[in-house]
Amino acid sequence: MNIREIFALNLRTMRNAKGLSQEELAHRADVHRTYVSSLERCVYSPTIDMVDSIAKILGVEAFELLVSKRLSSTRKAVKPNSEPSSDL
């Protein structure tokens, strides 16, 4: 999957999880509904400012819209070595 496809999939998934229609997201982002639809269909690529704006509306960090869920799951599963804390 390329970055545009990852963004489109994450946008649709996160928008649906928040219970937002394309029209409602478009209204909040001050863009036309067809633009949101085009983003979700990989017709257009968003600007970095639009990624940030959409992320804020969805209540996520901008990078979360751009990271493959497969990669995200791998990162959570593999934790760096850390020293055990001593709370004694």
Short mmCIF file of C-alpha atoms in Angstrom, two decimals:
data_model
loop_
_atom_site.label_atom_id
_atom_site.label_comp_id
_atom_site.label_asym_id
_atom_site.label_seq_id
_atom_site.Cartn_x
_atom_site.Cartn_y
_atom_site.Cartn_z
CA MET A 1 0.00 0.00 0.00
CA ASN A 2 1.29 3.47 -0.80
CA ILE A 3 0.94 6.48 1.50
CA ARG A 4 -2.14 7.81 -0.31
CA GLU A 5 -3.91 4.46 0.09
CA ILE A 6 -2.91 4.25 3.75
CA PHE A 7 -4.23 7.77 4.37
CA ALA A 8 -7.49 7.00 2.54
CA LEU A 9 -8.07 3.80 4.51
CA ASN A 10 -7.23 5.42 7.85
CA LEU A 11 -9.38 8.46 7.08
CA ARG A 12 -12.42 6.34 6.24
CA THR A 13 -11.88 4.02 9.22
CA MET A 14 -11.37 6.83 11.74
CA ARG A 15 -14.22 8.93 10.34
CA ASN A 16 -16.62 6.00 10.60
CA ALA A 17 -15.36 5.18 14.11
CA LYS A 18 -16.24 8.74 15.16
CA GLY A 19 -19.67 8.39 13.56
CA LEU A 20 -19.06 11.26 11.15
CA SER A 21 -20.45 11.39 7.64
CA GLN A 22 -18.28 12.68 4.82
CA GLU A 23 -20.52 15.74 4.78
CA GLU A 24 -20.06 16.44 8.51
CA LEU A 25 -16.28 16.01 8.31
CA ALA A 26 -16.19 18.27 5.26
CA HIS A 27 -18.23 20.92 7.08
CA ARG A 28 -15.91 20.86 10.11
CA ALA A 29 -12.81 20.98 7.87
CA ASP A 30 -14.32 23.77 5.75
CA VAL A 31 -14.04 21.78 2.51
CA HIS A 32 -16.58 20.33 0.08
CA ARG A 33 -17.98 16.86 0.70
CA THR A 34 -16.71 15.69 -2.67
CA TYR A 35 -13.17 16.56 -1.55
CA VAL A 36 -13.46 14.21 1.44
CA SER A 37 -14.87 11.54 -0.86
CA SER A 38 -11.97 12.09 -3.27
CA LEU A 39 -9.45 11.74 -0.43
CA GLU A 40 -11.03 8.45 0.60
CA ARG A 41 -10.93 7.19 -3.00
CA CYS A 42 -7.28 8.22 -3.53
CA VAL A 43 -8.22 10.76 -6.19
CA TYR A 44 -6.52 13.65 -4.37
CA SER A 45 -3.62 13.90 -1.97
CA PRO A 46 -4.16 16.20 1.01
CA THR A 47 -1.78 18.97 1.97
CA ILE A 48 0.07 18.53 5.24
CA ASP A 49 -2.10 21.29 6.70
CA MET A 50 -5.24 19.39 5.68
CA VAL A 51 -3.89 16.19 7.27
CA ASP A 52 -3.35 18.17 10.49
CA SER A 53 -6.81 19.74 10.34
CA ILE A 54 -8.55 16.41 9.73
CA ALA A 55 -6.55 14.76 12.51
CA LYS A 56 -7.66 17.42 15.00
CA ILE A 57 -11.29 16.95 13.98
CA LEU A 58 -10.96 13.18 14.41
CA GLY A 59 -9.16 13.56 17.74
CA VAL A 60 -5.97 11.81 16.64
CA GLU A 61 -2.37 12.78 15.93
CA ALA A 62 -1.66 13.61 12.29
CA PHE A 63 0.85 10.78 11.95
CA GLU A 64 -1.88 8.26 12.81
CA LEU A 65 -3.57 9.06 9.51
CA LEU A 66 -0.36 8.28 7.64
CA VAL A 67 0.84 5.11 9.35
CA SER A 68 -0.16 1.65 8.21
CA LYS A 69 -2.12 -0.19 10.89
CA ARG A 70 0.13 -3.18 10.25
CA LEU A 71 3.19 -1.06 11.06
CA SER A 72 1.44 0.54 14.00
CA SER A 73 0.58 -2.90 15.45
CA THR A 74 4.16 -4.05 14.98
CA ARG A 75 5.51 -1.01 16.81
CA LYS A 76 3.19 -1.63 19.76
CA ALA A 77 4.20 -5.29 19.93
CA VAL A 78 7.94 -4.58 19.84
CA LYS A 79 8.94 -2.46 22.80
CA PRO A 80 12.47 -1.18 23.28
CA ASN A 81 14.51 -2.63 26.11
CA SER A 82 14.02 -0.65 29.24
CA GLU A 83 15.44 -0.83 32.68
CA PRO A 84 13.01 -2.02 35.32
CA SER A 85 12.00 0.75 37.62
CA SER A 86 12.58 0.38 41.32
CA ASP A 87 9.71 1.87 43.23
CA LEU A 88 10.96 0.57 46.58
#
